[in-house]
Amino acid sequence: MFLKNAWYVAATPDEIDTKPLGRKICGERIAFYRGAEGKVAAVEDFCPHRGAALSLGYVQDGNLVCGYHGLVMGCDGKVVSMPLQRVGGFPCVKSYPVIERYGFIWVWPGNPEKADPALMPDLFWAESDEWAYGGGLYHIKCDYRLMIDNLMDLTHETYVHADSIGQEEIDETPVNTKVEGDEVITSRYMENIMAPPFWAGNLRGNGLADDVPVDRWQISRFTPPSHILIDVGVAHAGKGGKDAPPENRVRAIVVDFITPETENSHWYFWGMARNFRPDDAELTARIREGQGRIFGQDLDVLEAQQRNLEAYPERRLLMLAIDAGGVQSRRVLDRLVKAE
Amino acid sequence: MFLKNAWYVAATPDEIDTKPLGRKICGERIAFYRGAEGKVAAVEDFCPHRGAALSLGYVQDGNLVCGYHGLVMGCDGKVVSMPLQRVGGFPCVKSYPVIERYGFIWVWPGNPEKADPALMPDLFWAESDEWAYGGGLYHIKCDYRLMIDNLMDLTHETYVHADSIGQEEIDETPVNTKVEGDEVITSRYMENIMAPPFWAGNLRGNGLADDVPVDRWQISRFTPPSHILIDVGVAHAGKGGKDAPPENRVRAIVVDFITPETENSHWYFWGMARNFRPDDAELTARIREGQGRIFGQDLDVLEAQQRNLEAYPERRLLMLAIDAGGVQSRRVLDRLVKAE
Amino acid sequence: MFLKNAWYVAATPDEIDTKPLGRKICGERIAFYRGAEGKVAAVEDFCPHRGAALSLGYVQDGNLVCGYHGLVMGCDGKVVSMPLQRVGGFPCVKSYPVIERYGFIWVWPGNPEKADPALMPDLFWAESDEWAYGGGLYHIKCDYRLMIDNLMDLTHETYVHADSIGQEEIDETPVNTKVEGDEVITSRYMENIMAPPFWAGNLRGNGLADDVPVDRWQISRFTPPSHILIDVGVAHAGKGGKDAPPENRVRAIVVDFITPETENSHWYFWGMARNFRPDDAELTARIREGQGRIFGQDLDVLEAQQRNLEAYPERRLLMLAIDAGGVQSRRVLDRLVKAE
């Protein structure tokens, strides 16, 4: 159950720098590669000659050459040539709209005619010198919607990430959920608390005192098909919270691009953008490492949850206030998939 | 095909000492843990909130806390609390009768109302200072009844365990099978033979000559659901065999608790209780290591047998005299399962 | 989809030298072993007593003894004996015609009455002192017919094996395909070209200049059920090509015995026979290593192709001139299987 007419993050540029990449996205087997002038391209990972995987081939003159018998596939899915063959009557394969932007390769697995670049999300932080970004990729064996649930309610931080970003005040503070068109926003504000280890580290990293009370905020924003950006941070207490002046706060955006592979597995592109000390590559690496460790803790939980749901498909789950973000996000998806 | 209304060995105490244990028993996914005052408890491994595995959580104040969103599950399967929630209307999960006794955690996967502790087996050796016990656990990918067959006929020792407990005299000696109610007993007595390596070692370990003829006995006793205790030993020939005075014999009980996981896999708790030099921990360790190696030899045989039976489900197997123990045990099980 | 009434290569002699070998051939689970006087034998890998795998047993007095309870199986599939049992009424298992010849163990998985040794291929090079042979075995998770396709058209060498035996001239040269009864022959002759690295090495290995133009030939010959022998070599240009005198050429036979395991996996016995410096064991080892590396490159390609074909079973593949060898070979197989 996923939208096909949508832009998904498919890969990071480094994954196709030296050779093509075969990756399944929303059930489609796709070969990604750099075509003419380094422009990213994507075609079905299926050679129309004998069914070989085109992603095992190589790029020549901007086209993907099948590594089995040398069929040359064009970026549009039409066969360009093949040694000693007339290829005019050869069947085509699908090609997929792809865009390289914001440091990611985006793909549109559905109807190419509907692939409007204007539908791409606007990620201001990815194009600003005042922000730095670091992130990674996990392959997770569960329905991508379990990850949406996970991120639209951060109560789990208290339990899954108790030693880094979790703290009791999270689940003592009610969460607020609202729906704006196709977007779902959940927010939680905690005032006059002590920063947990991860944020204390960021305060120090930004040259701020970490032993004084802070105001902490978490604002998760779901946009279809399955992108979740979370505005997070702490400010010295009473300075305005999220809107405090930069010298009193550390702010970041947790970046979550959740891309279905199959009905019960997905690619999870996670990362963090921050607007403090953006030039400090060492800090970027340290945050990335910490976040990778923290987000890795979710994997076991989600994969075990998936197995449980498969074992007991008839059981109805609860929908509490803390689940509203996930529930509303699924409603948006249900509506859009139905329209599709 | 297994009995559900029965006491099965589910775990050893060390497996739940520091954190909960998730284990599937007779098709039931169960979380085992130590509740109030260290008392063992078992509930379905399924959080009624969103289906997370409770066994990935932790114990607090005697209750199991879900590691995802903090739901507190009681030992009776009723939800105790959850941050910011009224839990009165929350659905319950199953709880399972559990008993810690004889150095094992026992569970009753069926109807809790029928779980009578008086139905537990009586293991005198587990509570006597004159006996010592050592054992281990294997996970085996075959129908648990193949293991029952294996243990109710020890002819296989000659072939599978030729270098330790096997000897030609075993399959030259007829086996005797009898059924007493729900119990099945197979026995074999070999007189005036030389002890095989494992028993020669035990003779020496007990300070007895190992280069003289012995009488050897093997008495396998099956009791439902799938416990097999085997009275085994050797005595210097002509001294009374099994009933010889302690200074002329070494005697042990091979302990086999066979617990179905699914229809075609099981947990095998194996061990040996002995009534000689019970305080010699080093001897316990040495016997345990030897037995672990010997019993490990059965794994390949049984798993290959399972694959063969699945490949040829229509083939009828032979039922020879040596198979009578397994055949009769299955009949008892068939009858009891049908009654269930 | 495979012929059952045919001789297949099942193993190499070293695989059964010290103990029995269990291997599935054309869907049949077979135990191979050396019976009386070292003569190879093959029976179903299923003990009629309780379904244990006979291949886990051992050989005694020329018979296979089941490693579980000691049933003694005869080479004809009839039970010889079992301790304390009368075995007259025991069911038989299948036995399979087997022949050890040409350095391989051959098996006939179909109707034993039709197993005529005269139907074995004639491998003159395997019995001649002027030829040397080296080879290996790969297990490949794809329909064996994909390997037939692979070998009946060597265009792929240009792409899959670009750094060893591939060269552009291969796919610039048309291939010739002809069918002679049940045999299919594809051939390609390239004149006045430079030898690729593998053949340059062989020229040097044979004491010939490797920096002069050569004529190169490839003649693939498919014979049912799935044996492909490829006459390959290079000769100094203009000396007669394949028929040049030995002092002007290096010639070899690429040996491919392709044995189905299941519908979508097979055993691939590959090797090379050469008629130059046959006594040079070090050269045999070096060629074998190089060929093993080259042929290993096909595995990924073929297994990915298999996954693609399973994912898109409805897609029709192209049948180009270069595919004629594989297509014709499949037609022969279709006809013979239908007749069977």
Coordinates of C-alpha atoms in Angstrom, one line a residue, chain C:
Chain C
M1 CA 11.9 -29.2 -17.3
F2 CA 14.7 -31.7 -17.8
L3 CA 15.4 -35.0 -19.4
K4 CA 15.5 -37.8 -16.9
N5 CA 16.6 -40.6 -19.2
A6 CA 20.1 -39.3 -19.8
W7 CA 23.6 -39.5 -18.4
Y8 CA 24.5 -36.5 -16.2
V9 CA 27.7 -35.7 -14.5
A10 CA 26.9 -36.0 -10.8
A11 CA 30.2 -35.6 -9.1
T12 CA 33.9 -35.9 -9.3
P13 CA 35.6 -39.1 -7.9
D14 CA 37.3 -37.2 -5.1
E15 CA 33.9 -36.2 -3.7
I16 CA 33.1 -39.8 -2.7
D17 CA 36.6 -41.0 -1.8
T18 CA 36.3 -40.8 1.9
K19 CA 32.6 -40.8 2.6
P20 CA 29.2 -40.9 0.8
L21 CA 27.9 -37.9 -0.9
G22 CA 24.3 -36.7 -0.8
R23 CA 23.4 -34.7 -3.9
K24 CA 20.1 -33.8 -5.6
I25 CA 20.1 -34.4 -9.3
C26 CA 17.1 -33.6 -11.5
G27 CA 15.0 -33.4 -8.4
E28 CA 16.1 -36.8 -7.1
R29 CA 17.8 -37.0 -3.7
I30 CA 20.7 -39.5 -4.3
A31 CA 23.4 -41.0 -2.1
F32 CA 26.6 -41.7 -4.0
Y33 CA 29.3 -43.9 -2.6
R34 CA 31.9 -46.5 -3.5
G35 CA 30.6 -50.0 -3.1
A36 CA 32.3 -53.3 -3.5
E37 CA 35.8 -53.1 -4.9
G38 CA 35.5 -49.3 -5.0
K39 CA 32.8 -49.5 -7.7
V40 CA 30.6 -46.4 -7.6
A41 CA 27.0 -46.9 -6.5
A42 CA 23.9 -44.6 -6.1
V43 CA 20.7 -45.2 -4.2
E44 CA 17.9 -42.9 -3.1
D45 CA 19.1 -40.9 -0.1
F46 CA 16.2 -42.2 2.0
C47 CA 16.4 -45.0 4.5
P48 CA 13.2 -47.1 4.2
H49 CA 13.3 -47.6 8.0
R50 CA 12.6 -44.1 9.3
G51 CA 13.6 -41.7 6.4
A52 CA 17.1 -40.9 7.5
A53 CA 19.5 -39.6 4.9
L54 CA 21.6 -42.6 3.9
S55 CA 24.4 -40.3 2.7
L56 CA 25.1 -39.5 6.4
G57 CA 26.0 -43.1 6.9
Y58 CA 29.1 -45.1 6.0
V59 CA 30.2 -47.9 3.7
Q60 CA 30.9 -51.4 5.1
D61 CA 31.7 -54.4 3.0
G62 CA 30.6 -52.6 -0.1
N63 CA 27.2 -51.6 1.3
L64 CA 25.9 -48.3 2.6
V65 CA 25.0 -48.5 6.3
C66 CA 22.4 -46.1 7.6
G67 CA 24.1 -43.9 10.2
Y68 CA 21.0 -43.8 12.3
H69 CA 20.0 -47.4 13.2
G70 CA 22.3 -49.5 11.1
L71 CA 20.1 -50.7 8.3
V72 CA 22.4 -52.1 5.6
M73 CA 21.3 -51.0 2.1
G74 CA 22.5 -52.8 -1.0
C75 CA 23.7 -51.1 -4.1
D76 CA 20.5 -52.3 -5.8
G77 CA 18.3 -50.5 -3.4
K78 CA 17.3 -53.7 -1.6
V79 CA 17.8 -53.9 2.1
V80 CA 20.6 -56.4 2.9
S81 CA 20.3 -56.6 6.7
M82 CA 19.6 -54.8 9.9
P83 CA 20.6 -55.9 13.4
L84 CA 18.0 -58.3 15.0
Q85 CA 15.6 -57.8 12.0
R86 CA 14.3 -60.0 9.2
V87 CA 14.4 -57.6 6.3
G88 CA 12.7 -59.7 3.6
G89 CA 9.6 -57.6 3.6
F90 CA 11.3 -54.2 3.8
P91 CA 10.5 -51.8 1.0
C92 CA 13.2 -51.1 -1.5
V93 CA 14.5 -47.7 -2.6
K94 CA 15.5 -46.7 -6.0
S95 CA 18.9 -47.4 -7.2
Y96 CA 20.4 -45.4 -10.0
P97 CA 22.7 -46.5 -12.9
V98 CA 26.1 -45.0 -12.3
I99 CA 29.3 -45.1 -14.3
E100 CA 32.7 -43.8 -13.4
R101 CA 34.4 -42.6 -16.6
Y102 CA 36.5 -39.8 -18.0
G103 CA 37.3 -38.6 -14.5
F104 CA 33.6 -38.1 -13.5
I105 CA 30.8 -40.0 -11.8
W106 CA 27.8 -40.2 -14.2
V107 CA 24.3 -40.9 -13.2
W108 CA 21.1 -41.8 -15.0
P109 CA 18.2 -40.3 -13.0
G110 CA 15.4 -41.8 -15.1
N111 CA 14.3 -45.3 -16.0
P112 CA 17.2 -47.7 -15.2
E113 CA 16.1 -50.1 -17.9
K114 CA 17.0 -47.5 -20.5
A115 CA 20.4 -46.7 -19.1
D116 CA 22.6 -47.7 -21.9
P117 CA 26.3 -47.0 -21.4
A118 CA 26.6 -46.7 -25.1
L119 CA 24.7 -43.4 -24.8
M120 CA 27.6 -41.9 -22.9
P121 CA 29.4 -39.2 -24.8
D122 CA 32.7 -40.0 -26.3
L123 CA 35.4 -37.8 -24.7
F124 CA 38.6 -38.8 -26.5
W125 CA 40.6 -36.1 -24.7
A126 CA 39.8 -37.6 -21.4
E127 CA 41.6 -40.8 -22.3
S128 CA 44.5 -39.5 -24.2
D129 CA 48.0 -38.9 -22.9
E130 CA 48.3 -35.9 -25.2
W131 CA 45.6 -34.0 -23.4
A132 CA 45.5 -32.6 -19.8
Y133 CA 42.3 -31.6 -17.9
G134 CA 41.6 -29.3 -15.0
G135 CA 38.2 -28.1 -13.7
G136 CA 35.9 -27.4 -10.9
L137 CA 32.3 -27.2 -9.7
Y138 CA 29.9 -24.4 -9.1
H139 CA 26.4 -24.5 -7.6
I140 CA 24.3 -21.9 -9.4
K141 CA 20.8 -20.8 -8.4
C142 CA 19.2 -20.6 -11.9
D143 CA 17.5 -22.8 -14.4
Y144 CA 20.2 -24.9 -16.1
R145 CA 18.9 -23.7 -19.5
L146 CA 20.2 -20.2 -18.8
M147 CA 23.6 -21.7 -18.6
I148 CA 23.0 -23.5 -21.9
D149 CA 22.1 -20.1 -23.4
N150 CA 25.2 -18.6 -21.9
L151 CA 27.5 -21.1 -23.4
M152 CA 25.9 -21.5 -26.8
D153 CA 26.6 -17.8 -27.5
L154 CA 30.0 -16.5 -26.5
T155 CA 29.2 -12.9 -27.3
H156 CA 28.9 -12.4 -23.6
E157 CA 32.7 -12.9 -23.3
T158 CA 33.2 -9.4 -24.6
Y159 CA 31.2 -8.0 -21.7
V160 CA 31.3 -10.5 -18.8
H161 CA 34.9 -11.5 -19.4
A162 CA 36.3 -8.3 -20.9
D163 CA 39.7 -8.6 -19.1
S164 CA 40.5 -12.2 -20.0
I165 CA 38.9 -13.9 -23.0
G166 CA 36.6 -11.1 -24.2
Q167 CA 37.5 -8.9 -27.1
E168 CA 35.5 -6.6 -29.4
E169 CA 36.0 -8.7 -32.4
I170 CA 33.8 -11.4 -30.9
D171 CA 30.6 -9.4 -31.2
E172 CA 31.7 -7.9 -34.5
T173 CA 31.8 -11.4 -36.0
P174 CA 28.6 -13.2 -36.9
V175 CA 27.9 -16.5 -35.3
N176 CA 26.9 -19.5 -37.3
T177 CA 24.4 -22.0 -35.9
K178 CA 23.5 -25.4 -37.3
V179 CA 21.5 -28.3 -36.0
E180 CA 22.6 -31.9 -36.7
G181 CA 20.0 -34.3 -35.3
D182 CA 20.1 -33.8 -31.5
E183 CA 23.2 -31.7 -31.6
V184 CA 23.5 -28.0 -32.0
I185 CA 26.7 -26.3 -33.1
T186 CA 27.5 -22.6 -33.0
S187 CA 30.8 -21.4 -34.5
R188 CA 32.6 -18.2 -34.9
Y189 CA 35.9 -17.6 -36.7
M190 CA 37.9 -14.4 -36.2
E191 CA 40.9 -13.8 -38.5
N192 CA 43.9 -11.7 -38.1
I193 CA 43.2 -10.3 -34.6
M194 CA 45.4 -9.9 -31.5
A195 CA 44.9 -12.6 -28.9
P196 CA 43.1 -11.4 -25.7
P197 CA 45.0 -11.9 -22.4
F198 CA 44.0 -15.4 -21.6
W199 CA 45.0 -16.7 -25.0
A200 CA 48.2 -14.6 -25.1
G201 CA 49.1 -16.4 -21.9
N202 CA 48.4 -19.7 -23.5
L203 CA 50.5 -18.9 -26.5
R204 CA 53.4 -18.0 -24.2
G205 CA 52.7 -21.1 -22.1
N206 CA 53.1 -23.1 -25.3
G207 CA 56.3 -21.3 -26.3
L208 CA 54.7 -19.3 -29.1
A209 CA 54.9 -15.6 -29.9
D210 CA 51.9 -13.7 -28.4
D211 CA 52.6 -10.4 -30.1
V212 CA 51.6 -11.3 -33.6
P213 CA 48.1 -11.5 -35.2
V214 CA 46.2 -14.8 -34.8
D215 CA 43.2 -16.5 -36.1
R216 CA 40.8 -17.4 -33.3
W217 CA 37.9 -20.0 -33.3
Q218 CA 35.1 -20.9 -31.0
I219 CA 32.9 -23.9 -31.8
S220 CA 30.3 -24.7 -29.2
R221 CA 28.7 -28.1 -29.4
F222 CA 25.5 -28.9 -27.4
T223 CA 24.5 -32.5 -26.9
P224 CA 21.6 -33.6 -24.8
P225 CA 20.9 -33.6 -22.0
S226 CA 23.1 -30.6 -21.3
H227 CA 26.7 -31.1 -22.2
I228 CA 28.5 -28.4 -24.0
L229 CA 32.0 -28.8 -25.3
I230 CA 33.6 -25.8 -26.9
D231 CA 36.6 -26.2 -29.3
V232 CA 38.6 -23.0 -28.8
G233 CA 42.0 -21.8 -29.7
V234 CA 44.2 -19.4 -31.6
A235 CA 46.8 -20.0 -34.3
H236 CA 49.3 -17.6 -35.8
A237 CA 47.4 -15.9 -38.5
G238 CA 47.3 -17.5 -41.9
K239 CA 48.6 -20.9 -40.7
G240 CA 45.3 -22.7 -41.1
G241 CA 43.4 -21.6 -38.0
K242 CA 41.9 -24.5 -36.2
D243 CA 43.7 -26.9 -38.6
A244 CA 47.1 -25.3 -38.3
P245 CA 50.0 -27.5 -37.4
P246 CA 50.5 -27.9 -33.6
E247 CA 53.6 -25.7 -33.7
N248 CA 51.5 -22.7 -34.8
R249 CA 48.6 -23.0 -32.5
V250 CA 47.2 -23.5 -29.0
R251 CA 44.0 -25.5 -28.8
A252 CA 41.7 -26.4 -26.0
I253 CA 38.3 -27.8 -25.3
V254 CA 36.1 -25.9 -22.8
V255 CA 34.2 -28.6 -20.9
D256 CA 30.7 -27.8 -19.5
F257 CA 28.6 -30.4 -17.9
I258 CA 25.4 -28.7 -16.7
T259 CA 23.4 -30.8 -14.3
P260 CA 20.0 -29.7 -13.1
E261 CA 19.5 -29.9 -9.3
T262 CA 15.9 -28.5 -9.3
E263 CA 13.9 -26.5 -11.8
N264 CA 15.8 -23.3 -10.8
S265 CA 19.2 -24.4 -9.7
H266 CA 22.0 -26.5 -11.1
W267 CA 25.4 -28.0 -10.7
Y268 CA 28.0 -26.6 -13.1
F269 CA 31.0 -28.8 -13.8
W270 CA 33.4 -26.7 -15.8
G271 CA 36.9 -27.3 -17.0
M272 CA 39.4 -27.1 -19.8
A273 CA 41.2 -29.9 -21.7
R274 CA 44.3 -28.8 -23.7
N275 CA 46.6 -30.7 -25.9
F276 CA 49.8 -28.7 -25.3
R277 CA 52.2 -29.4 -22.5
P278 CA 49.9 -32.0 -21.0
D279 CA 52.4 -33.0 -18.4
D280 CA 52.8 -29.5 -16.9
A281 CA 50.7 -29.8 -13.7
E282 CA 51.7 -26.3 -12.7
L283 CA 50.2 -25.0 -16.0
T284 CA 47.0 -27.0 -15.4
A285 CA 46.7 -25.4 -12.0
R286 CA 47.2 -22.0 -13.4
I287 CA 44.7 -22.4 -16.2
R288 CA 42.2 -23.9 -13.8
E289 CA 42.5 -20.9 -11.4
G290 CA 42.1 -18.5 -14.2
Q291 CA 39.1 -20.3 -15.7
G292 CA 37.5 -20.6 -12.3
R293 CA 37.8 -16.8 -11.8
I294 CA 36.4 -16.1 -15.3
F295 CA 33.5 -18.6 -15.0
G296 CA 32.7 -17.2 -11.5
Q297 CA 31.9 -13.9 -13.2
D298 CA 28.9 -15.6 -14.9
L299 CA 27.3 -16.5 -11.6
D300 CA 26.1 -13.1 -10.6
V301 CA 24.8 -12.4 -14.0
L302 CA 22.9 -15.6 -14.3
E303 CA 21.4 -15.6 -10.8
A304 CA 20.2 -12.0 -11.3
Q305 CA 18.7 -13.0 -14.7
Q306 CA 16.9 -15.8 -12.9
R307 CA 15.4 -13.4 -10.3
N308 CA 14.3 -11.1 -13.1
L309 CA 12.6 -13.8 -15.1
E310 CA 10.8 -15.0 -12.0
A311 CA 9.7 -11.5 -11.2
Y312 CA 8.4 -11.0 -14.8
P313 CA 7.3 -14.4 -15.9
E314 CA 5.0 -13.0 -18.6
R315 CA 7.6 -11.1 -20.5
R316 CA 8.8 -12.5 -23.8
L317 CA 12.5 -12.5 -24.5
L318 CA 14.1 -11.7 -27.8
M319 CA 15.6 -14.4 -30.0
L320 CA 18.3 -12.9 -32.0
A321 CA 20.8 -14.6 -34.3
I322 CA 23.3 -14.8 -31.4
D323 CA 20.6 -16.6 -29.4
A324 CA 20.0 -19.2 -32.0
G325 CA 22.3 -21.7 -30.3
G326 CA 20.4 -21.6 -27.0
V327 CA 17.1 -21.5 -28.7
Q328 CA 17.8 -24.5 -30.9
S329 CA 19.2 -26.4 -27.9
R330 CA 16.0 -25.8 -26.0
R331 CA 14.0 -27.0 -29.0
V332 CA 15.9 -30.2 -29.0
L333 CA 15.3 -30.6 -25.2
D334 CA 11.6 -29.7 -25.6
R335 CA 11.2 -32.4 -28.3
L336 CA 13.1 -35.1 -26.2
V337 CA 11.3 -34.3 -23.0
K338 CA 8.0 -34.5 -24.8
A339 CA 9.0 -37.9 -26.2
E340 CA 9.9 -39.0 -22.8

